[in-house]
Tab-separated table of C-alpha atoms in Angstrom:
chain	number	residue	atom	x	y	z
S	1	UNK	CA	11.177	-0.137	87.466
S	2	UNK	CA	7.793	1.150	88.335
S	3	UNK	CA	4.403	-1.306	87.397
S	4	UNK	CA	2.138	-0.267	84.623
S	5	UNK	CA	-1.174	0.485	86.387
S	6	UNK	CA	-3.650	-1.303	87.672
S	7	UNK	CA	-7.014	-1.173	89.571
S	8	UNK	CA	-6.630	-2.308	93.421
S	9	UNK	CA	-9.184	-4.420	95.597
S	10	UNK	CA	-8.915	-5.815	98.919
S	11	UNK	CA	-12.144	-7.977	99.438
S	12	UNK	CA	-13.139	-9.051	103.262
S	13	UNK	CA	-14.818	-12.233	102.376
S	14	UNK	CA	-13.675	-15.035	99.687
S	15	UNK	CA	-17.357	-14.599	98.208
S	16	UNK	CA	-15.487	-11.109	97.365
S	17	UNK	CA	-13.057	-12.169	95.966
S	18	UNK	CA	-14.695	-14.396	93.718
S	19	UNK	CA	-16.568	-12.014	92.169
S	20	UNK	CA	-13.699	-9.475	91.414
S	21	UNK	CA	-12.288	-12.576	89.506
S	22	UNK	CA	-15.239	-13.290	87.890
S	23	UNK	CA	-15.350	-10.063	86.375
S	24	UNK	CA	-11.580	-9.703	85.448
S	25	UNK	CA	-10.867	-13.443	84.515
S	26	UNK	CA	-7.450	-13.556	83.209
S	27	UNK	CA	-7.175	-9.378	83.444
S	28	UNK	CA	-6.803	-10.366	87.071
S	29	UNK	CA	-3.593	-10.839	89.883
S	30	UNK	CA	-4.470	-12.403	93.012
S	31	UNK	CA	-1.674	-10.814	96.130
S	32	UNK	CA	-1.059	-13.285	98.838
S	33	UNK	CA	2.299	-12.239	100.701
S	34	UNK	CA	3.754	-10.623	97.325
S	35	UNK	CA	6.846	-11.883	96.988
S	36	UNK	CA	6.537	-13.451	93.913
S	37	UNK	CA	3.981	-11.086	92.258
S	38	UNK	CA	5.656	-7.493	93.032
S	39	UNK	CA	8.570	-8.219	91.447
S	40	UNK	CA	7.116	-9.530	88.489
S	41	UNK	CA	5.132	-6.556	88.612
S	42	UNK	CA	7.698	-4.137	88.806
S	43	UNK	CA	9.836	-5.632	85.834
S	44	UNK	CA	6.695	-5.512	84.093
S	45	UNK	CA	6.541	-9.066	83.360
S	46	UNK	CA	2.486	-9.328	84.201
S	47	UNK	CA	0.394	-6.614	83.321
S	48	UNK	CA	-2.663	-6.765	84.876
S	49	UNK	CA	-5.528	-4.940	84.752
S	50	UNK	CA	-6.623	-6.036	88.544
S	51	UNK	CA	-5.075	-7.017	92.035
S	52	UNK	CA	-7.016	-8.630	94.262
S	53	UNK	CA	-5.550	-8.534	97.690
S	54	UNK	CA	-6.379	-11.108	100.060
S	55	UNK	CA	-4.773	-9.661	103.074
S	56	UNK	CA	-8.031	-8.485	104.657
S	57	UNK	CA	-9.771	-11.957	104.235
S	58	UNK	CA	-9.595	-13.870	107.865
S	59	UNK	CA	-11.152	-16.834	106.874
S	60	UNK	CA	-7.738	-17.839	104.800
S	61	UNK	CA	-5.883	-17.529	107.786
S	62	UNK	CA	-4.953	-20.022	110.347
S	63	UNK	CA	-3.978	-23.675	111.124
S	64	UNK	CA	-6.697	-25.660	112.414
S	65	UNK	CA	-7.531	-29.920	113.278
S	66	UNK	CA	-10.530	-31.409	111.627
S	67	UNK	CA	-11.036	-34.719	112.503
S	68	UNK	CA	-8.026	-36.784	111.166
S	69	UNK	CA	-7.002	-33.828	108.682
S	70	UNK	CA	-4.457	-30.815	109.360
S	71	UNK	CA	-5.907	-27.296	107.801
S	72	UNK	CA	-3.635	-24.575	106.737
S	73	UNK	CA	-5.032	-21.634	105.795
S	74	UNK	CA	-4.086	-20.532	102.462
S	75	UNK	CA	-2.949	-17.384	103.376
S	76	UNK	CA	-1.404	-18.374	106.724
S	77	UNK	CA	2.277	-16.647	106.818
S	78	UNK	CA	5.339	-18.238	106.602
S	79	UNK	CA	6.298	-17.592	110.015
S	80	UNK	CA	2.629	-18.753	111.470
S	81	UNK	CA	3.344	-21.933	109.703
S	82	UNK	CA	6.909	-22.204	111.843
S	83	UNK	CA	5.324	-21.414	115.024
S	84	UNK	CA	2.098	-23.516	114.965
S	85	UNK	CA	1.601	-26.525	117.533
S	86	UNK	CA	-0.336	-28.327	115.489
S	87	UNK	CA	2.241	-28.410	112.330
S	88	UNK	CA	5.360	-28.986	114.272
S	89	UNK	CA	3.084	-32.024	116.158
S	90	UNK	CA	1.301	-33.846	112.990
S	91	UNK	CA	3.122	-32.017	109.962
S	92	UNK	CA	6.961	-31.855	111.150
S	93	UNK	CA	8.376	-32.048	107.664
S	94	UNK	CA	6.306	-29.058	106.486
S	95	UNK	CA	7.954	-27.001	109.516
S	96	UNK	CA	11.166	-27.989	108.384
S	97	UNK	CA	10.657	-27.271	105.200
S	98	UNK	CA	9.029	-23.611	105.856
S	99	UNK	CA	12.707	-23.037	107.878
S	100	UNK	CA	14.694	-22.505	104.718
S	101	UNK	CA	12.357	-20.459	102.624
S	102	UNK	CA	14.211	-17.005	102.242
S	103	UNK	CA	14.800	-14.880	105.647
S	104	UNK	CA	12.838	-14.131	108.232
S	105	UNK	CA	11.729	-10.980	106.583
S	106	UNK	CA	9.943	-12.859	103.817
S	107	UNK	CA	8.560	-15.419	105.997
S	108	UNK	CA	7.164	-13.123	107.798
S	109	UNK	CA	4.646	-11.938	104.492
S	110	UNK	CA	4.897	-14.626	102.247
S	111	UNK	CA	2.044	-16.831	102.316
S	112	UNK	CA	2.231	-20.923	102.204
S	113	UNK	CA	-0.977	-20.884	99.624
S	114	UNK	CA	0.863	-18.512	97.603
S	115	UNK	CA	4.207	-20.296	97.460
S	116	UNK	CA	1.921	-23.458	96.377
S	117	UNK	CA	-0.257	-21.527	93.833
S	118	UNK	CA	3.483	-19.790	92.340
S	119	UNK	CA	4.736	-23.562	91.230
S	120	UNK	CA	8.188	-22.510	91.432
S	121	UNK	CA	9.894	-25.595	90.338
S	122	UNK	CA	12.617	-24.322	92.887
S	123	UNK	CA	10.362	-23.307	95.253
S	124	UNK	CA	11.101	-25.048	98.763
S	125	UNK	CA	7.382	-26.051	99.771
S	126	UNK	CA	5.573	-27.947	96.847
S	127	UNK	CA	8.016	-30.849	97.385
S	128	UNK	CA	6.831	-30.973	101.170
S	129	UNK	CA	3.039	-30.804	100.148
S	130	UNK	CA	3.648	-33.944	97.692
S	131	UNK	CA	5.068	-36.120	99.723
S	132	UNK	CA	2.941	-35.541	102.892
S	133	UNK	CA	0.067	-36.122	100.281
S	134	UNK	CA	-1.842	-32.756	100.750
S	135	UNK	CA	-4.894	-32.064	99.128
S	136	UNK	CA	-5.519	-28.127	97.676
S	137	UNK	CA	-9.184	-26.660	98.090
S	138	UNK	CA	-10.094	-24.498	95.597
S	139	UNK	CA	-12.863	-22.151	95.586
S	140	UNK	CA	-14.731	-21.004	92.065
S	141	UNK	CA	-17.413	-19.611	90.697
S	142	UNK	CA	-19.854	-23.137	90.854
S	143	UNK	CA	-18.480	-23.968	94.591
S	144	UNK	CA	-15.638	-25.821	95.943
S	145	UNK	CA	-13.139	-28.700	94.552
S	146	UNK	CA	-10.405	-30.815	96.204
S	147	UNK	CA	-7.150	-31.278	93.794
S	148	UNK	CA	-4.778	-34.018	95.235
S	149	UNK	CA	-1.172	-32.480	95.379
S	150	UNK	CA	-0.353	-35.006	92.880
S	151	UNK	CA	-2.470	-33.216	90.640
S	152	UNK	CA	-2.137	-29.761	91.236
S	153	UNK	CA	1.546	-29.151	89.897
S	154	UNK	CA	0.825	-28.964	86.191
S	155	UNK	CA	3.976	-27.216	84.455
S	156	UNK	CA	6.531	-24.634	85.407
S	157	UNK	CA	5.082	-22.225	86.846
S	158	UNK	CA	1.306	-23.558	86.133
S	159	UNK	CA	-1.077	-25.386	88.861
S	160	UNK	CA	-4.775	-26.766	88.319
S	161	UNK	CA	-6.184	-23.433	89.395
S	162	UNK	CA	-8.006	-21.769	86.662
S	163	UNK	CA	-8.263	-18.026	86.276
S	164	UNK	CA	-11.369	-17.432	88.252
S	165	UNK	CA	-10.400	-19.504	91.025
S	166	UNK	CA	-8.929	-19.250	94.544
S	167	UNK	CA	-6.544	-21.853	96.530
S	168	UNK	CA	-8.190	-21.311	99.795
S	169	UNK	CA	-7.050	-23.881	102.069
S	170	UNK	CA	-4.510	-27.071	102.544
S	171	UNK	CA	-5.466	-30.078	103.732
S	172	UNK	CA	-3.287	-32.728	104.991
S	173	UNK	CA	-3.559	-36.535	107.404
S	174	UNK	CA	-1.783	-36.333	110.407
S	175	UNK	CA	2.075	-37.299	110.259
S	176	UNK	CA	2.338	-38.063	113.682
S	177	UNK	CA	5.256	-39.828	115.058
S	178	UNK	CA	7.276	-39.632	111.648
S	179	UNK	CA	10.818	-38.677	111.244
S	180	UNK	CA	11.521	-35.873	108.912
S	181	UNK	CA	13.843	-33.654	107.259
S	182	UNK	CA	14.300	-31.250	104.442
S	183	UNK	CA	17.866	-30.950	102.759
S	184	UNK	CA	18.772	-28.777	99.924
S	185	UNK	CA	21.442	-26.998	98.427
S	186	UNK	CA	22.081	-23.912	97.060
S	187	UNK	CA	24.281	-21.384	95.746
S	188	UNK	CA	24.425	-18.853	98.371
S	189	UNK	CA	22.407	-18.021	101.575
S	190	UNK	CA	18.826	-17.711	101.439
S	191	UNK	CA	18.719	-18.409	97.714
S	192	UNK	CA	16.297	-21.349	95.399
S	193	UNK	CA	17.246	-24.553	95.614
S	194	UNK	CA	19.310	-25.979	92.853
S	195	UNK	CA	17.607	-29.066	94.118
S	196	UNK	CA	15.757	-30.261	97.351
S	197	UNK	CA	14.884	-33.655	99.071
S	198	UNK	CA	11.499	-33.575	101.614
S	199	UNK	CA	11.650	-36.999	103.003
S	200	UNK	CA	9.404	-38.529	106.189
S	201	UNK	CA	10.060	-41.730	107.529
S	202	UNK	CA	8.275	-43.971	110.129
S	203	UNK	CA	10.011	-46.773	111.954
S	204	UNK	CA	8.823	-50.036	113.802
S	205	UNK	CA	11.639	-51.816	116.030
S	206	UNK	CA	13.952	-50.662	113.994
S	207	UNK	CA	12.890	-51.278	110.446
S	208	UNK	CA	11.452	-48.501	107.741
S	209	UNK	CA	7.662	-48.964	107.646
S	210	UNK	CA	6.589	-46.212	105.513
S	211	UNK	CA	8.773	-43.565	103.774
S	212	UNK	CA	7.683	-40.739	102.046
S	213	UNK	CA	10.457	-38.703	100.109
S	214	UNK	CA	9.630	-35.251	97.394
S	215	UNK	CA	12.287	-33.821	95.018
S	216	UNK	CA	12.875	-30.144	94.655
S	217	UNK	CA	13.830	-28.658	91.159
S	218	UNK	CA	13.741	-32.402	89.481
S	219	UNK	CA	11.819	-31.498	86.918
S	220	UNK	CA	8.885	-28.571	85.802
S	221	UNK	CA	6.742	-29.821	89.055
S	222	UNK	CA	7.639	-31.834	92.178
S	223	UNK	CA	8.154	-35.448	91.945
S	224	UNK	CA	7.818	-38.538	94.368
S	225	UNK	CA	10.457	-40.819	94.666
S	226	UNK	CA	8.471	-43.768	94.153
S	227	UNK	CA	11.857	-45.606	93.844
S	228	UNK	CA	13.260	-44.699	96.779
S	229	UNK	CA	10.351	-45.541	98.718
S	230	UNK	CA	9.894	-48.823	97.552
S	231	UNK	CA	13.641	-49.631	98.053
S	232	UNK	CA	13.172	-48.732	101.936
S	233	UNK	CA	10.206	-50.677	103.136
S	234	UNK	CA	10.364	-53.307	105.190
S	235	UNK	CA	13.917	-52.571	105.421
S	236	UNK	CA	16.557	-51.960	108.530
S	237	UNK	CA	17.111	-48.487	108.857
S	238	UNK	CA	20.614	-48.430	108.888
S	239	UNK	CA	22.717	-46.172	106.479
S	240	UNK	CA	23.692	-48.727	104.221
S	241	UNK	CA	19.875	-49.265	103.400
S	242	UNK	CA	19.802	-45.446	103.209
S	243	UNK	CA	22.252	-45.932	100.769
S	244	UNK	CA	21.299	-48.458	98.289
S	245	UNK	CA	18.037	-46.773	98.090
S	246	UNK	CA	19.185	-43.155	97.426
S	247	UNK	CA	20.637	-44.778	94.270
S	248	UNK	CA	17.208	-44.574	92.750
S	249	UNK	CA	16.302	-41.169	94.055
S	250	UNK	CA	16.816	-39.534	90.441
S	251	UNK	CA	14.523	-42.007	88.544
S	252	UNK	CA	11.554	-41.174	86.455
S	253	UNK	CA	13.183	-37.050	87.284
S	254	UNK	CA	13.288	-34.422	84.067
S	255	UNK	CA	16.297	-31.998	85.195
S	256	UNK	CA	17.524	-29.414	83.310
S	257	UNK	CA	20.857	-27.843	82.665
S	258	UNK	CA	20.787	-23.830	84.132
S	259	UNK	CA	23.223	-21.647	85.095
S	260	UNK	CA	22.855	-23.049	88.978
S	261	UNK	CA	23.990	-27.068	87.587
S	262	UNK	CA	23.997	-29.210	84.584
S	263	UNK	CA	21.699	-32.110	84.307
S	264	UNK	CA	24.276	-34.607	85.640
S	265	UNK	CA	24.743	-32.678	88.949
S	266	UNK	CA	21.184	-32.309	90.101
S	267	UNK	CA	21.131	-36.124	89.524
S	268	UNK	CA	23.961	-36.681	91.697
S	269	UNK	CA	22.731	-34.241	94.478
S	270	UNK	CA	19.216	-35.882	94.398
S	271	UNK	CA	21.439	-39.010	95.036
S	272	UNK	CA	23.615	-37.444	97.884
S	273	UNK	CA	20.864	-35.159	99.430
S	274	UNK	CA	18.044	-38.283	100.100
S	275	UNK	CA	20.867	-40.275	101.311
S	276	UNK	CA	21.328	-37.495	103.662
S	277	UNK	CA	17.207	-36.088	104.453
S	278	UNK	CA	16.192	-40.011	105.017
S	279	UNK	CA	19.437	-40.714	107.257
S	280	UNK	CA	18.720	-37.574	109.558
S	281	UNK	CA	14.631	-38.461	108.932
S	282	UNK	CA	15.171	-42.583	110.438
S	283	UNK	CA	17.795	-41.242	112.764
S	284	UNK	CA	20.161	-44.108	111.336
């Protein structure tokens, strides 16, 4: 199908792009990477009366170290986000993560701010961003605001941002020295998880200090495992432990039954697939 049309902007600055939204409010688009948007577009699901392309805005690009904090870039690619020092050093689980969105082909345009501002329920890298505690600066028409992760996943589909306003960066601590994986499963190659486990660990002489684990497609937002990470600390890290704790991973969770799995499933992969993220994450 072929979008209805639509007035086009590509602003240089974020100042620029702040006042296109300004004008348009909710009339308004924003493109990132497009991945999300152009097909909604084409099956004429959104009908806007604006896109504002951020492609041409530099400042919204790039990994950088402040102080104790990791910055992403909101419109850093993708594949920048695979191949940056500084994640793989102090943000390992986000790399991991990052590896099993889509192909190469889309992570080489879609955008990390762009999967985060989507709120795909089954979208690979909101789980990630919970867990490692990220905060989400957001730029608006009366200056900046910080929105814990915790708080930014609303609904399906729905985030904190307001019409008028920009994600422009991610800030996260350093993760240093923590394990980490990402497990999901899905249907078929490159495809949305039918659910997803994020989990970080961190050891000392051979116990679980601190664990950190996100859920994938749990619910209408991502969700901690408060459960699980309770049940590990202080804990060998052995796979029994693993085990008894991965018994809670599904608590305080709001599946639902799709075409992908029923209700009961997703609880029992959430089960099986922390069992398995934490027991490659403590290396037990």
């Amino acid at each position: 199908m072929i979008p209805a049309s639509f007035d086009y902007i590509a602003p240089t600055t974020v100042e620029e792009a702040m006042a296109a939204l300004d004008e348009a409010g909710e009339d308004a688009k924003i493109l990132a990477g497009g991945q999300s948007l152009l097909p909604v577009l084409r099956m004429r699901l959104a009908d806007p009366r604006l896109v504002v392309d951020l492609g041409r805005v530099p400042e919204l690009r790039g990994v950088r170290q402040e102080g104790d904090s990791l910055v992403i870039g909101s419109m850093t690619s993708h594949h920048e986000v695979l191949g940056d020092p500084l994640i793989r050093e102090h943000a390992k689980l986000l790399a991991l993560a990052t590896r099993t969105v889509a192909d190469p082909q889309v992570r080489h345009r879609g955008t990390f701010g762009g999967s985060l501002a989507h709120a795909d329920p089954a979208g690979d890298l909101p789980a990630p961003a919970l867990a490692l505690e990220a905060d989400m600066v957001i730029a608006g028409s009366s200056g900046r605001r910080v929105v814990p992760a915790s708080e930014f996943f609303v609904d399906y589909f729905t985030t904190a941002l307001q019409p008028n306003e920009l994600l422009v960066e991610v800030r996260m601590p350093h993760w240093t020295g923590w394990g980490a994986h990402y497990e999901k499963f899905n249907r078929v190659a490159q495809a949305w998880s039918v659910v997803g486990v994020a989990a970080a660990v961190r050891t000392e002489g051979g116990a679980i200090a601190e664990a950190r684990v996100g859920l994938t497609n749990m619910g209408p937002t991502p969700v901690r495992a408060t459960g699980v990470e309770q049940a590990l600390l202080g804990r060998p890290a052995t796979s029994e432990t693993i085990r008894e704790a991965a018994r809670h991973a599904a608590e305080g969770t709001s599946p639902t039954s799709d075409a992908s799995a029923d209700v009961d499933y997703r609880e029992h992969l959430a089960e099986v697939l922390t069992g398995r993220a934490l027991t490659t994450a403590a290396g037990a």
